[in-house]
N, CA, C and O atoms as CSV, one atom per row, in Angstrom:
chain,resi,resn,atom,element,x,y,z
A,1,UNK,N,N,161.776,89.748,-21.143
A,1,UNK,CA,C,162.304,88.459,-20.761
A,1,UNK,C,C,161.271,87.421,-20.678
A,1,UNK,O,O,160.105,87.699,-20.399
A,2,UNK,N,N,161.729,86.078,-20.946
A,2,UNK,CA,C,160.691,85.044,-20.973
A,2,UNK,C,C,161.110,84.187,-19.606
A,2,UNK,O,O,162.281,84.035,-19.258
A,3,UNK,N,N,160.121,83.728,-18.988
A,3,UNK,CA,C,160.246,82.834,-18.011
A,3,UNK,C,C,159.317,81.487,-18.030
A,3,UNK,O,O,158.089,81.568,-18.051
A,4,UNK,N,N,159.972,80.324,-18.022
A,4,UNK,CA,C,159.047,79.177,-18.031
A,4,UNK,C,C,158.981,78.658,-16.630
A,4,UNK,O,O,159.909,78.770,-15.829
A,5,UNK,N,N,157.822,78.079,-16.374
A,5,UNK,CA,C,157.715,77.418,-15.027
A,5,UNK,C,C,156.770,76.135,-15.345
A,5,UNK,O,O,155.693,76.131,-15.941
A,6,UNK,N,N,157.478,75.057,-14.781
A,6,UNK,CA,C,156.767,73.717,-15.082
A,6,UNK,C,C,155.909,73.449,-13.836
A,6,UNK,O,O,156.123,73.955,-12.734
A,7,UNK,N,N,154.893,72.582,-14.138
A,7,UNK,CA,C,153.802,72.276,-13.160
A,7,UNK,C,C,154.441,70.988,-12.239
A,7,UNK,O,O,154.128,70.818,-11.061
A,8,UNK,N,N,155.304,70.191,-12.912
A,8,UNK,CA,C,155.857,69.145,-12.412
A,8,UNK,C,C,157.515,69.242,-12.531
A,8,UNK,O,O,158.097,68.700,-13.470
A,9,UNK,N,N,158.203,69.958,-11.529
A,9,UNK,CA,C,159.519,70.147,-11.727
A,9,UNK,C,C,160.532,69.048,-11.372
A,9,UNK,O,O,161.271,69.101,-10.389
A,10,UNK,N,N,160.496,68.087,-12.231
A,10,UNK,CA,C,161.413,67.127,-12.085
A,10,UNK,C,C,162.497,66.981,-13.219
A,10,UNK,O,O,162.263,66.440,-14.299
A,11,UNK,N,N,163.675,67.509,-12.866
A,11,UNK,CA,C,164.551,67.748,-13.935
A,11,UNK,C,C,165.822,66.906,-13.817
A,11,UNK,O,O,165.673,65.867,-13.175
A,12,UNK,N,N,166.874,67.112,-14.240
A,12,UNK,CA,C,167.192,68.222,-15.144
A,12,UNK,C,C,166.461,68.337,-16.452
A,12,UNK,O,O,166.048,67.309,-16.989
A,13,UNK,N,N,166.283,69.444,-16.969
A,13,UNK,CA,C,165.646,69.572,-18.168
A,13,UNK,C,C,166.617,70.220,-19.274
A,13,UNK,O,O,167.435,71.064,-18.908
A,14,UNK,N,N,166.540,69.868,-20.506
A,14,UNK,CA,C,167.496,70.159,-21.744
A,14,UNK,C,C,166.848,71.338,-22.307
A,14,UNK,O,O,165.642,71.334,-22.553
A,15,UNK,N,N,167.591,72.340,-22.521
A,15,UNK,CA,C,167.085,73.597,-23.298
A,15,UNK,C,C,167.074,73.194,-24.782
A,15,UNK,O,O,167.666,72.186,-25.167
A,16,UNK,N,N,166.322,74.080,-25.682
A,16,UNK,CA,C,166.303,73.896,-27.080
A,16,UNK,C,C,167.630,74.526,-27.489
A,16,UNK,O,O,168.280,75.275,-26.761
A,17,UNK,N,N,167.979,74.142,-28.756
A,17,UNK,CA,C,169.124,74.879,-29.405
A,17,UNK,C,C,168.968,76.390,-29.436
A,17,UNK,O,O,169.868,77.189,-29.182
A,18,UNK,N,N,167.811,76.664,-29.753
A,18,UNK,CA,C,167.750,78.137,-29.744
A,18,UNK,C,C,168.056,78.954,-28.687
A,18,UNK,O,O,168.713,79.995,-28.705
A,19,UNK,N,N,167.394,78.263,-27.531
A,19,UNK,CA,C,167.658,78.958,-26.264
A,19,UNK,C,C,169.078,78.853,-25.658
A,19,UNK,O,O,169.482,79.748,-24.917
A,20,UNK,N,N,169.847,77.773,-25.957
A,20,UNK,CA,C,171.133,77.546,-25.667
A,20,UNK,C,C,172.032,78.615,-26.398
A,20,UNK,O,O,172.969,79.168,-25.823
A,21,UNK,N,N,171.713,78.845,-27.589
A,21,UNK,CA,C,172.401,79.754,-28.502
A,21,UNK,C,C,172.273,81.261,-27.872
A,21,UNK,O,O,173.249,82.011,-27.855
A,22,UNK,N,N,171.116,81.610,-27.404
A,22,UNK,CA,C,170.838,82.865,-26.812
A,22,UNK,C,C,171.810,83.087,-25.491
A,22,UNK,O,O,172.405,84.127,-25.209
A,23,UNK,N,N,171.817,81.993,-24.844
A,23,UNK,CA,C,172.736,82.010,-23.564
A,23,UNK,C,C,174.043,82.197,-24.030
A,23,UNK,O,O,174.678,83.099,-23.483
A,24,UNK,N,N,174.643,81.491,-24.999
A,24,UNK,CA,C,175.990,81.478,-25.445
A,24,UNK,C,C,176.317,82.820,-26.078
A,24,UNK,O,O,177.392,83.389,-25.894
A,25,UNK,N,N,175.416,83.255,-26.770
A,25,UNK,CA,C,175.513,84.580,-27.460
A,25,UNK,C,C,175.618,85.733,-26.379
A,25,UNK,O,O,176.389,86.682,-26.521
A,26,UNK,N,N,174.862,85.590,-25.391
A,26,UNK,CA,C,174.832,86.702,-24.300
A,26,UNK,C,C,176.135,86.670,-23.402
A,26,UNK,O,O,176.629,87.659,-22.862
A,27,UNK,N,N,176.634,85.310,-23.326
A,27,UNK,CA,C,177.883,85.043,-22.532
A,27,UNK,C,C,179.074,85.830,-23.260
A,27,UNK,O,O,179.906,86.542,-22.698
A,28,UNK,N,N,178.980,85.551,-24.629
A,28,UNK,CA,C,180.194,86.240,-25.333
A,28,UNK,C,C,180.063,87.650,-25.498
A,28,UNK,O,O,181.061,88.367,-25.570
A,29,UNK,N,N,178.782,88.144,-25.571
A,29,UNK,CA,C,178.638,89.636,-25.646
A,29,UNK,C,C,179.067,90.306,-24.314
A,29,UNK,O,O,179.466,91.468,-24.246
A,30,UNK,N,N,178.959,89.547,-23.371
A,30,UNK,CA,C,179.469,90.181,-21.995
A,30,UNK,C,C,180.869,89.963,-21.642
A,30,UNK,O,O,181.403,90.380,-20.615
A,31,UNK,N,N,181.488,89.201,-22.671
A,31,UNK,CA,C,182.856,89.134,-22.466
A,31,UNK,C,C,183.412,87.877,-21.574
A,31,UNK,O,O,184.591,87.809,-21.227
A,32,UNK,N,N,182.632,87.095,-21.313
A,32,UNK,CA,C,182.714,86.013,-20.358
A,32,UNK,C,C,183.893,85.043,-20.896
A,32,UNK,O,O,183.993,84.862,-22.109
A,33,UNK,N,N,184.730,84.458,-20.049
A,33,UNK,CA,C,185.929,83.607,-20.426
A,33,UNK,C,C,185.381,82.451,-21.235
A,33,UNK,O,O,184.260,82.010,-20.982
A,34,UNK,N,N,186.077,81.985,-22.126
A,34,UNK,CA,C,185.701,80.826,-23.030
A,34,UNK,C,C,185.577,79.565,-22.174
A,34,UNK,O,O,184.702,78.728,-22.398
A,35,UNK,N,N,186.427,79.452,-21.238
A,35,UNK,CA,C,186.200,78.193,-20.235
A,35,UNK,C,C,184.917,78.217,-19.706
A,35,UNK,O,O,184.272,77.169,-19.718
A,36,UNK,N,N,184.388,79.324,-19.200
A,36,UNK,CA,C,182.936,79.335,-18.594
A,36,UNK,C,C,181.793,78.996,-19.709
A,36,UNK,O,O,180.853,78.226,-19.515
A,37,UNK,N,N,182.044,79.696,-20.878
A,37,UNK,CA,C,181.186,79.509,-21.982
A,37,UNK,C,C,181.108,78.069,-22.315
A,37,UNK,O,O,179.996,77.621,-22.595
A,38,UNK,N,N,182.158,77.264,-22.324
A,38,UNK,CA,C,182.349,75.832,-22.585
A,38,UNK,C,C,181.377,75.004,-21.663
A,38,UNK,O,O,180.703,74.036,-22.015
A,39,UNK,N,N,181.441,75.584,-20.395
A,39,UNK,CA,C,180.639,75.045,-19.439
A,39,UNK,C,C,179.219,75.199,-19.366
A,39,UNK,O,O,178.547,74.558,-18.558
A,40,UNK,N,N,178.716,76.041,-20.196
A,40,UNK,CA,C,177.423,76.444,-20.335
A,40,UNK,C,C,176.824,75.372,-21.517
A,40,UNK,O,O,175.619,75.128,-21.579
A,41,UNK,N,N,177.778,74.787,-22.410
A,41,UNK,CA,C,177.242,74.084,-23.522
A,41,UNK,C,C,176.705,72.684,-22.894
A,41,UNK,O,O,177.422,71.937,-22.229
A,42,UNK,N,N,175.378,72.442,-23.194
A,42,UNK,CA,C,174.793,71.093,-22.734
A,42,UNK,C,C,174.115,70.430,-23.997
A,42,UNK,O,O,174.084,71.011,-25.082
A,43,UNK,N,N,173.631,69.310,-23.810
A,43,UNK,CA,C,172.891,68.606,-24.820
A,43,UNK,C,C,171.462,69.186,-24.874
A,43,UNK,O,O,170.849,69.459,-23.842
A,44,UNK,N,N,170.952,69.364,-26.102
A,44,UNK,CA,C,169.695,69.940,-26.203
A,44,UNK,C,C,168.705,68.935,-26.482
A,44,UNK,O,O,169.034,67.757,-26.615
A,45,UNK,N,N,167.531,69.318,-26.579
A,45,UNK,CA,C,166.212,68.727,-26.882
A,45,UNK,C,C,166.019,68.369,-28.320
A,45,UNK,O,O,165.394,67.367,-28.666
A,46,UNK,N,N,166.575,69.219,-29.151
A,46,UNK,CA,C,166.347,69.055,-30.544
A,46,UNK,C,C,167.653,69.097,-31.394
A,46,UNK,O,O,167.598,68.967,-32.617
């Protein structure tokens, strides 16, 4: 697992498309409800 830590934590921070897709794929693999998965979808930095 990778963890990122910022030295100046003033967010909110947007994830990359790649990271967001990892989260969405994991949520689907765990069988989470589609409504929940839609809630994970956010604007990305790229």
